Amino acid sequence: QTSVTESSSSSSSIDMLRLKAPAIKNMDKLYQVPLQELDCSFDTVSLKSKSSSLRKVVQSQAKTNGADVTVVFAIRYPSCPSCREHGLQLTELAAKDRKMVLLGAVKDGATTANDSTTKEAVLEFYQNYFNGNPIYQDSSMGIYSQALGDKKYHPVAGMLRVFKALKRYKRGQICVGPVCAMESKVLGGALIFDKHGNLRFVYEEKVGLPFDMQAIAEAVKETRSQGNTEMMASD
């Protein structure tokens, strides 16, 4: 697949990613959001493990992978070409930064929906747009509410931006996935954690626009610096 690391025309400043309400207000609740890892092997989707809190998942994955930054991509809708583009952008960043671990989160339905197209959509995302990075089910949609404010996109404006981006998706070999039973309106985004599992930055999704990868890369760099400084200060 061709590179899709294209930044949006918005400012590359990381100021727009700095923590604000609701993430600051709901931090304790956010850290306790229960997640279950999905097993996407053998062309099926099932629950791989018992639930664990978001913070424990982040800390465990960072330790296992020797990472000092963890990015959690809250996927709005795995069939959406905009979400698939964002997945590819973050995958590219993770491939370049070996000290960063990338995780995904999806809403309820990955293993409970009766229709096969929901599992098919998650599998396509996992295999083709997320490079096999771990994906967790957020059945309570706690990440979307506690960190991202449970915001919904305007369908007309969002679909208009997606329509304008069709040529870009074609260049990136990004296809529209099957219609599935997952909730599709509540916006996702990217959460950036330091090596201790502390949330440092939140990037809110804008449907139809690519992620500003320069801003995200700057946020990852600052998160790494902050995490290492705190470790040195505590020694």
Tab-separated table of C-alpha atoms in Angstrom:
chain	number	residue	atom	x	y	z
A	1	GLN	CA	0.000	0.000	0.000
A	2	THR	CA	1.160	3.505	-0.701
A	3	SER	CA	2.060	5.954	2.016
A	4	VAL	CA	-0.822	7.883	3.510
A	5	THR	CA	1.130	9.930	6.027
A	6	GLU	CA	-0.493	13.133	4.894
A	7	SER	CA	-1.093	15.894	7.411
A	8	SER	CA	-4.256	17.951	7.453
A	9	SER	CA	-4.084	21.654	6.750
A	10	SER	CA	-4.603	22.442	10.424
A	11	SER	CA	-1.778	23.784	12.568
A	12	SER	CA	0.924	21.285	13.403
A	13	SER	CA	1.091	22.670	16.929
A	14	ILE	CA	0.469	20.093	19.626
A	15	ASP	CA	-1.551	22.637	21.600
A	16	MET	CA	-4.779	21.206	20.218
A	17	LEU	CA	-3.840	17.831	21.713
A	18	ARG	CA	-3.197	19.077	25.244
A	19	LEU	CA	-5.532	17.704	27.885
A	20	LYS	CA	-8.760	19.503	28.569
A	21	ALA	CA	-12.253	18.608	29.710
A	22	PRO	CA	-13.580	15.948	29.731
A	23	ALA	CA	-10.297	14.007	29.928
A	24	ILE	CA	-8.946	15.964	32.907
A	25	LYS	CA	-12.222	15.776	34.817
A	26	ASN	CA	-12.762	12.082	34.109
A	27	MET	CA	-9.157	10.841	34.404
A	28	ASP	CA	-9.746	8.343	37.220
A	29	LYS	CA	-12.810	6.876	35.490
A	30	LEU	CA	-10.923	6.714	32.195
A	31	TYR	CA	-8.072	4.706	33.689
A	32	GLN	CA	-10.590	2.148	35.003
A	33	VAL	CA	-12.411	1.588	31.687
A	34	PRO	CA	-12.563	-2.203	31.177
A	35	LEU	CA	-11.054	-3.572	27.966
A	36	GLN	CA	-10.906	-7.064	26.507
A	37	GLU	CA	-8.328	-7.993	23.887
A	38	LEU	CA	-9.675	-9.453	20.652
A	39	ASP	CA	-8.221	-12.559	19.056
A	40	CYS	CA	-8.239	-11.862	15.323
A	41	SER	CA	-6.274	-14.925	14.260
A	42	PHE	CA	-7.537	-17.673	11.945
A	43	ASP	CA	-9.875	-15.221	10.171
A	44	THR	CA	-12.261	-14.917	13.086
A	45	VAL	CA	-12.856	-12.547	15.994
A	46	SER	CA	-13.212	-13.727	19.571
A	47	LEU	CA	-12.346	-12.528	23.048
A	48	LYS	CA	-8.759	-13.375	23.892
A	49	SER	CA	-8.652	-12.565	27.586
A	50	LYS	CA	-10.586	-11.394	30.607
A	51	SER	CA	-11.196	-7.679	30.971
A	52	SER	CA	-8.516	-5.430	32.384
A	53	SER	CA	-8.502	-1.705	33.039
A	54	LEU	CA	-7.254	0.665	30.358
A	55	ARG	CA	-4.337	1.776	32.506
A	56	LYS	CA	-3.240	-1.788	33.259
A	57	VAL	CA	-3.447	-2.652	29.557
A	58	VAL	CA	-1.306	0.360	28.637
A	59	GLN	CA	1.265	-0.369	31.342
A	60	SER	CA	1.425	-4.070	30.478
A	61	GLN	CA	1.817	-3.502	26.735
A	62	ALA	CA	4.505	-0.861	27.296
A	63	LYS	CA	6.473	-3.211	29.550
A	64	THR	CA	6.086	-6.200	27.223
A	65	ASN	CA	7.220	-4.221	24.178
A	66	GLY	CA	9.907	-2.140	25.889
A	67	ALA	CA	8.053	1.016	24.873
A	68	ASP	CA	8.085	4.414	26.527
A	69	VAL	CA	5.008	5.764	24.688
A	70	THR	CA	1.678	4.068	24.014
A	71	VAL	CA	-0.874	5.341	21.509
A	72	VAL	CA	-4.427	4.012	21.799
A	73	PHE	CA	-6.524	4.559	18.676
A	74	ALA	CA	-10.222	4.724	19.577
A	75	ILE	CA	-11.734	3.520	16.295
A	76	ARG	CA	-15.092	5.108	15.525
A	77	TYR	CA	-16.210	2.610	12.878
A	78	PRO	CA	-13.852	0.012	11.352
A	79	SER	CA	-15.604	0.048	7.960
A	80	CYS	CA	-15.192	3.804	7.483
A	81	PRO	CA	-12.449	4.819	5.015
A	82	SER	CA	-11.594	7.796	7.222
A	83	CYS	CA	-10.910	5.504	10.214
A	84	ARG	CA	-8.947	3.170	7.976
A	85	GLU	CA	-6.791	6.046	6.785
A	86	HIS	CA	-6.123	7.048	10.394
A	87	GLY	CA	-5.182	3.457	11.194
A	88	LEU	CA	-2.625	3.416	8.383
A	89	GLN	CA	-1.177	6.755	9.467
A	90	LEU	CA	-0.657	5.572	13.034
A	91	THR	CA	0.717	2.236	11.810
A	92	GLU	CA	3.333	4.074	9.762
A	93	LEU	CA	4.356	6.124	12.783
A	94	ALA	CA	4.640	2.987	14.942
A	95	ALA	CA	6.776	1.290	12.281
A	96	LYS	CA	9.223	4.197	12.385
A	97	ASP	CA	9.244	4.540	16.177
A	98	ARG	CA	10.208	1.219	17.758
A	99	LYS	CA	9.815	2.649	21.280
A	100	MET	CA	6.131	3.356	20.680
A	101	VAL	CA	3.426	0.727	21.010
A	102	LEU	CA	0.147	1.082	19.096
A	103	LEU	CA	-3.140	-0.335	20.358
A	104	GLY	CA	-6.668	-0.094	19.006
A	105	ALA	CA	-10.075	0.036	20.665
A	106	VAL	CA	-13.450	-0.721	19.117
A	107	LYS	CA	-16.963	-0.328	20.417
A	108	ASP	CA	-19.234	-3.146	21.501
A	109	GLY	CA	-20.264	-5.601	18.814
A	110	ALA	CA	-16.965	-7.070	17.651
A	111	THR	CA	-17.828	-10.422	19.217
A	112	THR	CA	-21.503	-10.045	20.149
A	113	ALA	CA	-23.126	-8.930	16.893
A	114	ASN	CA	-25.103	-11.655	15.151
A	115	ASP	CA	-24.137	-10.551	11.646
A	116	SER	CA	-20.905	-11.834	10.128
A	117	THR	CA	-20.143	-8.484	8.489
A	118	THR	CA	-19.242	-6.902	11.844
A	119	LYS	CA	-16.488	-9.454	12.435
A	120	GLU	CA	-15.471	-9.106	8.799
A	121	ALA	CA	-15.078	-5.335	9.223
A	122	VAL	CA	-12.921	-5.740	12.338
A	123	LEU	CA	-10.787	-8.387	10.629
A	124	GLU	CA	-10.259	-6.214	7.551
A	125	PHE	CA	-9.214	-3.311	9.739
A	126	TYR	CA	-6.872	-5.463	11.835
A	127	GLN	CA	-5.210	-7.150	8.866
A	128	ASN	CA	-5.117	-4.418	6.227
A	129	TYR	CA	-5.136	-1.099	8.075
A	130	PHE	CA	-3.605	-1.781	11.510
A	131	ASN	CA	-0.736	-4.143	10.686
A	132	GLY	CA	-1.901	-6.714	13.215
A	133	ASN	CA	-1.474	-4.438	16.226
A	134	PRO	CA	-3.584	-5.474	19.258
A	135	ILE	CA	-7.232	-4.380	19.267
A	136	TYR	CA	-9.394	-4.286	22.386
A	137	GLN	CA	-13.156	-4.161	22.800
A	138	ASP	CA	-14.432	-1.212	24.818
A	139	SER	CA	-17.932	-2.527	25.486
A	140	SER	CA	-18.851	0.384	27.764
A	141	MET	CA	-17.524	2.946	25.260
A	142	GLY	CA	-15.711	4.447	28.239
A	143	ILE	CA	-12.778	5.755	26.194
A	144	TYR	CA	-15.161	7.534	23.840
A	145	SER	CA	-17.101	9.158	26.695
A	146	GLN	CA	-14.478	9.758	29.391
A	147	ALA	CA	-11.620	10.932	27.149
A	148	LEU	CA	-13.383	12.157	24.017
A	149	GLY	CA	-16.617	13.532	25.445
A	150	ASP	CA	-19.090	11.246	23.685
A	151	LYS	CA	-19.209	13.692	20.767
A	152	LYS	CA	-21.030	12.857	17.539
A	153	TYR	CA	-20.089	14.024	14.086
A	154	HIS	CA	-22.430	15.956	11.832
A	155	PRO	CA	-23.412	13.378	9.172
A	156	VAL	CA	-23.775	15.855	6.302
A	157	ALA	CA	-20.477	17.664	6.907
A	158	GLY	CA	-18.674	14.417	7.691
A	159	MET	CA	-19.863	12.581	4.610
A	160	LEU	CA	-19.107	15.590	2.442
A	161	ARG	CA	-15.480	15.540	3.625
A	162	VAL	CA	-15.323	11.776	3.030
A	163	PHE	CA	-16.685	12.260	-0.494
A	164	LYS	CA	-14.038	14.924	-1.200
A	165	ALA	CA	-11.362	12.528	0.073
A	166	LEU	CA	-12.278	9.621	-2.239
A	167	LYS	CA	-9.344	10.266	-4.577
A	168	ARG	CA	-6.973	10.313	-1.599
A	169	TYR	CA	-8.405	7.018	-0.349
A	170	LYS	CA	-7.975	5.502	-3.796
A	171	ARG	CA	-4.309	6.551	-3.877
A	172	GLY	CA	-3.835	4.922	-0.482
A	173	GLN	CA	-5.674	1.761	-1.586
A	174	ILE	CA	-8.270	2.341	1.132
A	175	CYS	CA	-11.605	0.624	0.582
A	176	VAL	CA	-14.984	1.130	2.228
A	177	GLY	CA	-15.698	-1.827	4.476
A	178	PRO	CA	-18.917	-3.796	4.954
A	179	VAL	CA	-21.828	-2.200	6.793
A	180	CYS	CA	-21.734	-3.575	10.318
A	181	ALA	CA	-23.725	-3.407	13.523
A	182	MET	CA	-21.333	-1.183	15.468
A	183	GLU	CA	-22.293	2.311	16.539
A	184	SER	CA	-20.807	4.717	13.982
A	185	LYS	CA	-21.608	8.273	15.037
A	186	VAL	CA	-19.690	8.737	18.318
A	187	LEU	CA	-16.290	10.157	17.412
A	188	GLY	CA	-13.000	8.429	18.117
A	189	GLY	CA	-9.441	9.669	18.227
A	190	ALA	CA	-5.969	8.930	19.572
A	191	LEU	CA	-4.862	8.867	23.206
A	192	ILE	CA	-1.146	9.200	23.994
A	193	PHE	CA	0.230	7.735	27.240
A	194	ASP	CA	3.688	7.908	28.792
A	195	LYS	CA	5.700	4.898	30.006
A	196	HIS	CA	3.984	5.008	33.401
A	197	GLY	CA	0.492	4.800	31.878
A	198	ASN	CA	-0.327	8.481	32.378
A	199	LEU	CA	-2.481	10.124	29.705
A	200	ARG	CA	-0.615	13.076	28.191
A	201	PHE	CA	-2.410	14.060	24.981
A	202	VAL	CA	-5.737	13.453	23.231
A	203	TYR	CA	-6.333	13.886	19.494
A	204	GLU	CA	-9.982	14.161	18.481
A	205	GLU	CA	-11.052	12.660	15.165
A	206	LYS	CA	-12.384	14.847	12.362
A	207	VAL	CA	-14.262	12.605	9.945
A	208	GLY	CA	-12.901	12.813	6.397
A	209	LEU	CA	-9.681	14.598	7.353
A	210	PRO	CA	-6.347	12.806	7.810
A	211	PHE	CA	-4.680	13.004	11.195
A	212	ASP	CA	-2.149	15.798	11.615
A	213	MET	CA	0.784	13.436	11.979
A	214	GLN	CA	3.298	16.199	12.622
A	215	ALA	CA	1.313	17.250	15.689
A	216	ILE	CA	0.980	13.645	16.854
A	217	ALA	CA	4.706	13.003	16.362
A	218	GLU	CA	5.501	16.130	18.389
A	219	ALA	CA	3.135	14.955	21.133
A	220	VAL	CA	4.821	11.531	21.187
A	221	LYS	CA	8.219	13.222	21.485
A	222	GLU	CA	7.097	15.435	24.354
A	223	THR	CA	5.377	12.502	26.086
A	224	ARG	CA	8.620	10.503	25.908
A	225	SER	CA	10.575	13.400	27.377
A	226	GLN	CA	8.076	13.951	30.179
A	227	GLY	CA	7.941	10.261	31.078
A	228	ASN	CA	11.725	9.907	31.203
A	229	THR	CA	12.109	13.096	33.220
A	230	GLU	CA	9.615	11.892	35.804
A	231	MET	CA	11.428	8.547	36.021
A	232	MET	CA	14.753	10.310	36.627
A	233	ALA	CA	13.193	12.593	39.227
A	234	SER	CA	11.780	9.596	41.135
A	235	ASP	CA	15.103	7.686	41.213
